[in-house]
Amino acid sequence: MSTEDRILNNIYKPSFSNVLSPVILQHMAREWLKEDTPNFDYGGFVVGEKEETALLLIKSAGVLAGKPFFNAVFKELDCAVSWEYDEGEFLEPIQCVAKVTGKVRQLLLGERVALNCLSRASGIASLARQLAKIKETAAWKGEIAGTRKTTPGFRLVEKYALIVGSVSTHRHDLSSMIMLKDNHIWTSGSITQAVKDARIVGGFSLKVEVECRSVDEALEAAEAGSDIVMLDNFSPEALPDATERIKSKFPNVLIEASGGITESNIQNYMIPGVDVVSLSRLTQGYDVVDFSLKIQKEGVDPRNLPVK
């Protein structure tokens, strides 16, 4: 059984947080907190600094993701977080996921910032896990990937959530891999020239990918030395012939399918010859997982059920 299969079946639970730099986590948490409270904390004046414990409740089903960011926010506020579940577990509502203890003013300073991170990361991981399950059912050996269509300033959270959800992040930024799109090609004059120029600065350590709108463009890119060709907006019906023509001449080039792909049609793209299927919906069109943070109070139901 592969590592991916073990993760999907909750047999193997790696510490995903180890991919995150504690220095970056601290910086992000501080910036988020400064954004949310740029001057006076009026609510903090009202509640004071009594020690309290708050319950983190999950209120809609989903994959738990984003714990390191949640922890980092409350660490800055000298609050302690105790978790009941592991990162990457699928949880049903309504139940307590964690407890946060600290001065009540500090709890409320971190509440919305921490919940925003957790709900969004969990939403991305949940959709990613759904797609990974589709891949498992299809017995397809390629990779599902996100894209660079992420939220400015929030990319690390979103890319991290993809990992928790068992899919590939794709490139993190413009410096991670050289991707030559139509604007690069038109400005350079040709695919061949663009790849040649990219190799001058990228050297041996960076892969080059070229976005292609036809098989002829893909063949030119592969001939020029591109490691990956992206077949952009190819229909599932057009892919088999395209991949056959490319792989027959360049068997080692990777083929990525992208454009117009959603969870409802992704399985149609999981065919032999396609190595990567990427979709922006993973970080642009997901549903968030609903969480709330409620201070414990004797005799009060923290679930905050609807009034009828």
mmCIF file of C-alpha atoms in Angstrom:
data_model
loop_
_atom_site.group_PDB
_atom_site.id
_atom_site.type_symbol
_atom_site.label_atom_id
_atom_site.label_comp_id
_atom_site.label_asym_id
_atom_site.label_seq_id
_atom_site.Cartn_x
_atom_site.Cartn_y
_atom_site.Cartn_z
ATOM 1 C CA MET A 1 0.000 0.000 0.000
ATOM 2 C CA SER A 2 1.398 3.397 -1.004
ATOM 3 C CA THR A 3 1.944 6.254 1.476
ATOM 4 C CA GLU A 4 -0.901 8.142 -0.229
ATOM 5 C CA ASP A 5 -3.267 5.191 0.241
ATOM 6 C CA ARG A 6 -2.241 4.884 3.882
ATOM 7 C CA ILE A 7 -3.031 8.568 4.434
ATOM 8 C CA LEU A 8 -6.395 8.284 2.672
ATOM 9 C CA ASN A 9 -7.350 5.337 4.853
ATOM 10 C CA ASN A 10 -6.162 6.975 8.110
ATOM 11 C CA ILE A 11 -3.498 4.282 8.604
ATOM 12 C CA TYR A 12 -0.569 6.675 8.403
ATOM 13 C CA LYS A 13 -0.747 10.102 10.036
ATOM 14 C CA PRO A 14 2.413 12.065 9.298
ATOM 15 C CA SER A 15 3.171 15.332 11.070
ATOM 16 C CA PHE A 16 2.299 17.732 8.276
ATOM 17 C CA SER A 17 3.350 20.682 10.420
ATOM 18 C CA ASN A 18 6.991 19.727 9.885
ATOM 19 C CA VAL A 19 6.903 21.298 6.410
ATOM 20 C CA LEU A 20 6.229 24.711 7.964
ATOM 21 C CA SER A 21 8.929 27.032 9.263
ATOM 22 C CA PRO A 22 8.188 28.216 12.829
ATOM 23 C CA VAL A 23 9.659 31.603 11.917
ATOM 24 C CA ILE A 24 7.175 32.030 9.056
ATOM 25 C CA LEU A 25 4.294 30.794 11.210
ATOM 26 C CA GLN A 26 5.089 33.383 13.869
ATOM 27 C CA HIS A 27 5.371 36.155 11.282
ATOM 28 C CA MET A 28 2.046 35.279 9.662
ATOM 29 C CA ALA A 29 0.235 35.033 12.993
ATOM 30 C CA ARG A 30 1.524 38.428 14.078
ATOM 31 C CA GLU A 31 0.521 40.060 10.792
ATOM 32 C CA TRP A 32 -2.982 38.586 10.948
ATOM 33 C CA LEU A 33 -3.451 39.748 14.539
ATOM 34 C CA LYS A 34 -2.195 43.243 13.721
ATOM 35 C CA GLU A 35 -4.620 43.440 10.795
ATOM 36 C CA ASP A 36 -7.577 42.467 12.989
ATOM 37 C CA THR A 37 -6.701 44.779 15.892
ATOM 38 C CA PRO A 38 -4.786 47.740 14.441
ATOM 39 C CA ASN A 39 -5.412 49.987 17.466
ATOM 40 C CA PHE A 40 -7.774 49.744 20.471
ATOM 41 C CA ASP A 41 -9.226 46.413 21.649
ATOM 42 C CA TYR A 42 -12.579 47.730 22.854
ATOM 43 C CA GLY A 43 -14.075 44.292 23.507
ATOM 44 C CA GLY A 44 -11.011 43.382 25.533
ATOM 45 C CA PHE A 45 -11.762 46.259 27.898
ATOM 46 C CA VAL A 46 -15.214 44.800 28.481
ATOM 47 C CA VAL A 47 -14.150 41.217 29.282
ATOM 48 C CA GLY A 48 -10.836 41.723 31.069
ATOM 49 C CA GLU A 49 -8.199 39.078 31.777
ATOM 50 C CA LYS A 50 -9.986 36.355 33.704
ATOM 51 C CA GLU A 51 -8.682 32.853 32.868
ATOM 52 C CA GLU A 52 -11.197 30.945 30.742
ATOM 53 C CA THR A 53 -11.425 27.859 28.526
ATOM 54 C CA ALA A 54 -13.053 27.956 25.101
ATOM 55 C CA LEU A 55 -14.317 24.952 23.134
ATOM 56 C CA LEU A 56 -13.538 24.671 19.429
ATOM 57 C CA LEU A 57 -16.570 23.062 17.773
ATOM 58 C CA ILE A 58 -16.819 21.691 14.255
ATOM 59 C CA LYS A 59 -20.293 22.467 12.891
ATOM 60 C CA SER A 60 -20.114 20.967 9.387
ATOM 61 C CA ALA A 61 -18.445 17.777 8.173
ATOM 62 C CA GLY A 62 -14.946 17.983 6.775
ATOM 63 C CA VAL A 63 -11.255 17.193 6.941
ATOM 64 C CA LEU A 64 -9.461 18.923 9.807
ATOM 65 C CA ALA A 65 -6.627 21.086 8.449
ATOM 66 C CA GLY A 66 -4.782 24.180 9.593
ATOM 67 C CA LYS A 67 -3.861 23.274 13.153
ATOM 68 C CA PRO A 68 -0.355 24.810 12.956
ATOM 69 C CA PHE A 69 -1.801 28.194 11.970
ATOM 70 C CA PHE A 70 -4.480 28.016 14.661
ATOM 71 C CA ASN A 71 -1.798 27.135 17.214
ATOM 72 C CA ALA A 72 0.506 29.932 16.032
ATOM 73 C CA VAL A 73 -2.198 32.564 16.500
ATOM 74 C CA PHE A 74 -2.926 31.543 20.072
ATOM 75 C CA LYS A 75 0.753 31.040 20.897
ATOM 76 C CA GLU A 76 1.245 34.748 20.196
ATOM 77 C CA LEU A 77 -1.490 35.453 22.745
ATOM 78 C CA ASP A 78 -0.077 33.138 25.447
ATOM 79 C CA CYS A 79 -2.999 30.739 25.168
ATOM 80 C CA ALA A 80 -2.691 26.939 25.307
ATOM 81 C CA VAL A 81 -4.412 24.689 22.741
ATOM 82 C CA SER A 82 -5.254 21.050 23.461
ATOM 83 C CA TRP A 83 -6.436 19.022 20.455
ATOM 84 C CA GLU A 84 -8.765 16.029 20.450
ATOM 85 C CA TYR A 85 -8.081 14.983 16.834
ATOM 86 C CA ASP A 86 -5.179 14.699 14.401
ATOM 87 C CA GLU A 87 -4.549 16.848 11.366
ATOM 88 C CA GLY A 88 -6.132 15.255 8.298
ATOM 89 C CA GLU A 89 -8.909 13.378 10.092
ATOM 90 C CA PHE A 90 -12.412 13.521 8.654
ATOM 91 C CA LEU A 91 -14.832 14.761 11.323
ATOM 92 C CA GLU A 92 -18.594 14.869 11.658
ATOM 93 C CA PRO A 93 -20.455 17.693 13.417
ATOM 94 C CA ILE A 94 -21.220 18.786 16.076
ATOM 95 C CA GLN A 95 -18.346 17.893 18.386
ATOM 96 C CA CYS A 96 -15.494 19.428 20.325
ATOM 97 C CA VAL A 97 -12.253 19.421 18.350
ATOM 98 C CA ALA A 98 -9.990 21.287 20.778
ATOM 99 C CA LYS A 99 -9.886 23.393 23.931
ATOM 100 C CA VAL A 100 -8.143 26.751 24.180
ATOM 101 C CA THR A 101 -7.214 28.132 27.586
ATOM 102 C CA GLY A 102 -5.995 31.630 28.428
ATOM 103 C CA LYS A 103 -6.998 35.106 29.470
ATOM 104 C CA VAL A 104 -10.439 35.804 28.050
ATOM 105 C CA ARG A 105 -9.286 39.009 26.354
ATOM 106 C CA GLN A 106 -6.575 37.040 24.562
ATOM 107 C CA LEU A 107 -8.976 34.264 23.585
ATOM 108 C CA LEU A 108 -11.242 36.757 21.868
ATOM 109 C CA LEU A 109 -8.365 38.557 20.167
ATOM 110 C CA GLY A 110 -7.386 35.323 18.452
ATOM 111 C CA GLU A 111 -10.840 33.848 17.886
ATOM 112 C CA ARG A 112 -11.776 35.121 14.425
ATOM 113 C CA VAL A 113 -8.246 35.087 13.009
ATOM 114 C CA ALA A 114 -7.668 31.477 14.066
ATOM 115 C CA LEU A 115 -11.127 30.341 12.905
ATOM 116 C CA ASN A 116 -10.639 31.954 9.491
ATOM 117 C CA CYS A 117 -7.450 29.961 8.981
ATOM 118 C CA LEU A 118 -8.955 26.699 10.184
ATOM 119 C CA SER A 119 -12.237 26.923 8.263
ATOM 120 C CA ARG A 120 -10.555 27.771 4.968
ATOM 121 C CA ALA A 121 -7.744 25.247 5.287
ATOM 122 C CA SER A 122 -10.240 22.541 6.235
ATOM 123 C CA GLY A 123 -12.465 23.461 3.278
ATOM 124 C CA ILE A 124 -9.577 23.085 0.851
ATOM 125 C CA ALA A 125 -8.415 19.826 2.439
ATOM 126 C CA SER A 126 -11.957 18.441 2.314
ATOM 127 C CA LEU A 127 -12.319 19.087 -1.411
ATOM 128 C CA ALA A 128 -8.809 17.784 -2.032
ATOM 129 C CA ARG A 129 -9.609 14.587 -0.121
ATOM 130 C CA GLN A 130 -12.793 14.159 -2.152
ATOM 131 C CA LEU A 131 -10.790 14.353 -5.370
ATOM 132 C CA ALA A 132 -8.121 12.007 -4.004
ATOM 133 C CA LYS A 133 -10.845 9.459 -3.303
ATOM 134 C CA ILE A 134 -12.053 9.776 -6.914
ATOM 135 C CA LYS A 135 -8.501 9.104 -8.078
ATOM 136 C CA GLU A 136 -8.280 6.072 -5.790
ATOM 137 C CA THR A 137 -11.538 4.684 -7.182
ATOM 138 C CA ALA A 138 -10.357 5.237 -10.755
ATOM 139 C CA ALA A 139 -7.031 3.488 -9.979
ATOM 140 C CA TRP A 140 -5.275 6.308 -11.823
ATOM 141 C CA LYS A 141 -1.535 6.669 -11.162
ATOM 142 C CA GLY A 142 -1.141 10.376 -11.953
ATOM 143 C CA GLU A 143 -1.287 13.381 -9.633
ATOM 144 C CA ILE A 144 -4.065 15.839 -8.854
ATOM 145 C CA ALA A 145 -2.695 19.343 -8.300
ATOM 146 C CA GLY A 146 -3.766 22.800 -7.319
ATOM 147 C CA THR A 147 -2.653 25.936 -9.156
ATOM 148 C CA ARG A 148 -1.069 29.319 -8.382
ATOM 149 C CA LYS A 149 -4.567 30.873 -8.234
ATOM 150 C CA THR A 150 -4.395 31.471 -4.510
ATOM 151 C CA THR A 151 -5.285 34.285 -2.102
ATOM 152 C CA PRO A 152 -2.554 36.954 -1.785
ATOM 153 C CA GLY A 153 -0.899 36.637 1.610
ATOM 154 C CA PHE A 154 -2.663 33.335 2.315
ATOM 155 C CA ARG A 155 -0.949 31.032 -0.166
ATOM 156 C CA LEU A 156 1.050 29.071 2.394
ATOM 157 C CA VAL A 157 -2.125 28.088 4.252
ATOM 158 C CA GLU A 158 -3.853 27.052 1.029
ATOM 159 C CA LYS A 159 -0.898 25.063 -0.305
ATOM 160 C CA TYR A 160 -0.459 23.381 3.069
ATOM 161 C CA ALA A 161 -4.133 22.390 3.071
ATOM 162 C CA LEU A 162 -3.695 20.698 -0.307
ATOM 163 C CA ILE A 163 -0.985 18.507 1.196
ATOM 164 C CA VAL A 164 -3.228 17.577 4.122
ATOM 165 C CA GLY A 165 -5.965 16.713 1.622
ATOM 166 C CA SER A 166 -3.607 14.286 -0.199
ATOM 167 C CA VAL A 167 -3.066 16.154 -3.466
ATOM 168 C CA SER A 168 -0.099 17.968 -4.990
ATOM 169 C CA THR A 169 0.503 21.665 -4.418
ATOM 170 C CA HIS A 170 1.863 22.308 -7.926
ATOM 171 C CA ARG A 171 4.455 25.108 -7.996
ATOM 172 C CA HIS A 172 4.357 27.411 -4.997
ATOM 173 C CA ASP A 173 5.355 30.604 -6.772
ATOM 174 C CA LEU A 174 7.119 32.043 -9.816
ATOM 175 C CA SER A 175 10.478 30.993 -8.372
ATOM 176 C CA SER A 176 9.566 27.316 -7.831
ATOM 177 C CA MET A 177 9.292 26.187 -11.452
ATOM 178 C CA ILE A 178 9.499 27.881 -14.832
ATOM 179 C CA MET A 179 6.086 27.862 -16.472
ATOM 180 C CA LEU A 180 5.917 29.486 -19.884
ATOM 181 C CA LYS A 181 2.404 30.611 -20.782
ATOM 182 C CA ASP A 182 0.979 32.247 -23.893
ATOM 183 C CA ASN A 183 2.183 35.725 -22.929
ATOM 184 C CA HIS A 184 5.737 34.479 -22.525
ATOM 185 C CA ILE A 185 5.607 32.707 -25.882
ATOM 186 C CA TRP A 186 4.147 35.669 -27.782
ATOM 187 C CA THR A 187 6.715 38.028 -26.302
ATOM 188 C CA SER A 188 9.656 35.681 -26.927
ATOM 189 C CA GLY A 189 8.643 34.955 -30.496
ATOM 190 C CA SER A 190 8.374 31.161 -30.281
ATOM 191 C CA ILE A 191 8.112 28.244 -27.884
ATOM 192 C CA THR A 192 11.588 27.086 -28.819
ATOM 193 C CA GLN A 193 13.147 30.465 -28.063
ATOM 194 C CA ALA A 194 11.262 30.800 -24.781
ATOM 195 C CA VAL A 195 12.422 27.382 -23.556
ATOM 196 C CA LYS A 196 15.999 28.102 -24.656
ATOM 197 C CA ASP A 197 16.021 31.402 -22.730
ATOM 198 C CA ALA A 198 14.431 29.792 -19.668
ATOM 199 C CA ARG A 199 17.160 27.147 -19.580
ATOM 200 C CA ILE A 200 19.832 29.843 -19.429
ATOM 201 C CA VAL A 201 18.598 31.102 -16.056
ATOM 202 C CA GLY A 202 16.934 27.957 -14.696
ATOM 203 C CA GLY A 203 19.826 25.596 -15.298
ATOM 204 C CA PHE A 204 19.547 21.939 -14.323
ATOM 205 C CA SER A 205 17.728 22.476 -11.016
ATOM 206 C CA LEU A 206 14.415 23.891 -12.280
ATOM 207 C CA LYS A 207 11.855 22.130 -14.422
ATOM 208 C CA VAL A 208 10.374 23.942 -17.406
ATOM 209 C CA GLU A 209 6.688 23.640 -18.286
ATOM 210 C CA VAL A 210 5.009 25.073 -21.376
ATOM 211 C CA GLU A 211 1.308 25.836 -21.723
ATOM 212 C CA CYS A 212 0.110 24.480 -25.082
ATOM 213 C CA ARG A 213 -3.103 24.945 -27.022
ATOM 214 C CA SER A 214 -2.399 22.314 -29.676
ATOM 215 C CA VAL A 215 -0.493 19.064 -30.127
ATOM 216 C CA ASP A 216 1.918 20.820 -32.491
ATOM 217 C CA GLU A 217 2.778 23.325 -29.762
ATOM 218 C CA ALA A 218 3.291 20.480 -27.290
ATOM 219 C CA LEU A 219 5.603 18.666 -29.698
ATOM 220 C CA GLU A 220 7.614 21.850 -30.254
ATOM 221 C CA ALA A 221 7.883 22.369 -26.486
ATOM 222 C CA ALA A 222 9.056 18.809 -25.897
ATOM 223 C CA GLU A 223 11.533 19.037 -28.777
ATOM 224 C CA ALA A 224 12.921 22.253 -27.278
ATOM 225 C CA GLY A 225 13.543 20.495 -23.968
ATOM 226 C CA SER A 226 10.476 21.238 -21.865
ATOM 227 C CA ASP A 227 10.048 18.788 -18.984
ATOM 228 C CA ILE A 228 6.274 19.211 -18.816
ATOM 229 C CA VAL A 229 3.668 20.199 -21.379
ATOM 230 C CA MET A 230 0.328 21.517 -20.210
ATOM 231 C CA LEU A 231 -2.546 20.716 -22.531
ATOM 232 C CA ASP A 232 -4.714 23.730 -21.798
ATOM 233 C CA ASN A 233 -8.491 23.448 -22.233
ATOM 234 C CA PHE A 234 -8.310 20.132 -24.075
ATOM 235 C CA SER A 235 -11.583 18.230 -23.820
ATOM 236 C CA PRO A 236 -11.522 14.673 -22.426
ATOM 237 C CA GLU A 237 -12.362 13.477 -25.939
ATOM 238 C CA ALA A 238 -9.307 15.196 -27.425
ATOM 239 C CA LEU A 239 -6.838 14.008 -24.794
ATOM 240 C CA PRO A 240 -6.300 10.326 -25.774
ATOM 241 C CA ASP A 241 -5.107 11.123 -29.298
ATOM 242 C CA ALA A 242 -3.055 14.090 -28.092
ATOM 243 C CA THR A 243 -1.271 12.160 -25.366
ATOM 244 C CA GLU A 244 -0.591 9.241 -27.716
ATOM 245 C CA ARG A 245 1.045 11.508 -30.301
ATOM 246 C CA ILE A 246 3.186 13.266 -27.694
ATOM 247 C CA LYS A 247 4.217 10.208 -25.658
ATOM 248 C CA SER A 248 5.048 8.140 -28.749
ATOM 249 C CA LYS A 249 7.754 10.642 -29.658
ATOM 250 C CA PHE A 250 8.673 11.922 -26.172
ATOM 251 C CA PRO A 251 7.884 9.139 -23.684
ATOM 252 C CA ASN A 252 9.601 10.882 -20.766
ATOM 253 C CA VAL A 253 7.835 14.228 -21.018
ATOM 254 C CA LEU A 254 5.137 14.795 -18.408
ATOM 255 C CA ILE A 255 1.677 15.787 -19.615
ATOM 256 C CA GLU A 256 -0.585 17.999 -17.528
ATOM 257 C CA ALA A 257 -4.263 18.512 -18.303
ATOM 258 C CA SER A 258 -5.805 21.750 -17.086
ATOM 259 C CA GLY A 259 -8.724 24.067 -17.766
ATOM 260 C CA GLY A 260 -12.429 23.594 -17.073
ATOM 261 C CA ILE A 261 -11.849 20.716 -14.651
ATOM 262 C CA THR A 262 -14.107 20.279 -11.602
ATOM 263 C CA GLU A 263 -14.915 17.509 -9.156
ATOM 264 C CA SER A 264 -17.850 16.491 -11.372
ATOM 265 C CA ASN A 265 -15.761 15.805 -14.483
ATOM 266 C CA ILE A 266 -12.227 15.179 -13.195
ATOM 267 C CA GLN A 267 -12.462 11.411 -13.637
ATOM 268 C CA ASN A 268 -12.834 11.925 -17.400
ATOM 269 C CA TYR A 269 -9.310 13.378 -17.434
ATOM 270 C CA MET A 270 -7.755 10.495 -15.487
ATOM 271 C CA ILE A 271 -6.609 8.559 -18.534
ATOM 272 C CA PRO A 272 -3.374 6.801 -19.527
ATOM 273 C CA GLY A 273 -0.839 9.322 -20.783
ATOM 274 C CA VAL A 274 -2.002 12.151 -18.531
ATOM 275 C CA ASP A 275 0.406 12.522 -15.606
ATOM 276 C CA VAL A 276 -1.091 15.540 -13.847
ATOM 277 C CA VAL A 277 -4.581 17.010 -13.645
ATOM 278 C CA SER A 278 -4.694 20.520 -12.174
ATOM 279 C CA LEU A 279 -7.667 22.646 -11.209
ATOM 280 C CA SER A 280 -8.034 26.090 -9.668
ATOM 281 C CA ARG A 281 -11.279 25.176 -7.904
ATOM 282 C CA LEU A 282 -9.187 23.623 -5.135
ATOM 283 C CA THR A 283 -8.206 27.086 -3.906
ATOM 284 C CA GLN A 284 -10.912 29.260 -5.467
ATOM 285 C CA GLY A 285 -14.232 27.434 -5.366
ATOM 286 C CA TYR A 286 -14.254 25.333 -2.202
ATOM 287 C CA ASP A 287 -16.817 25.366 0.612
ATOM 288 C CA VAL A 288 -15.402 26.276 4.015
ATOM 289 C CA VAL A 289 -15.840 23.995 7.025
ATOM 290 C CA ASP A 290 -17.813 25.717 9.777
ATOM 291 C CA PHE A 291 -16.119 26.047 13.173
ATOM 292 C CA SER A 292 -16.959 28.105 16.245
ATOM 293 C CA LEU A 293 -15.089 28.929 19.449
ATOM 294 C CA LYS A 294 -17.263 29.190 22.554
ATOM 295 C CA ILE A 295 -16.212 30.086 26.090
ATOM 296 C CA GLN A 296 -17.305 27.362 28.487
ATOM 297 C CA LYS A 297 -20.082 28.432 30.802
ATOM 298 C CA GLU A 298 -21.887 26.138 33.178
ATOM 299 C CA GLY A 299 -25.437 25.405 32.107
ATOM 300 C CA VAL A 300 -24.990 26.847 28.580
ATOM 301 C CA ASP A 301 -24.968 24.631 25.463
ATOM 302 C CA PRO A 302 -21.926 25.760 23.419
ATOM 303 C CA ARG A 303 -23.369 24.378 20.182
ATOM 304 C CA ASN A 304 -25.480 27.539 19.699
ATOM 305 C CA LEU A 305 -28.306 25.621 18.006
ATOM 306 C CA PRO A 306 -30.771 27.500 15.745
ATOM 307 C CA VAL A 307 -33.648 29.302 17.432
ATOM 308 C CA LYS A 308 -37.010 27.792 16.447
#
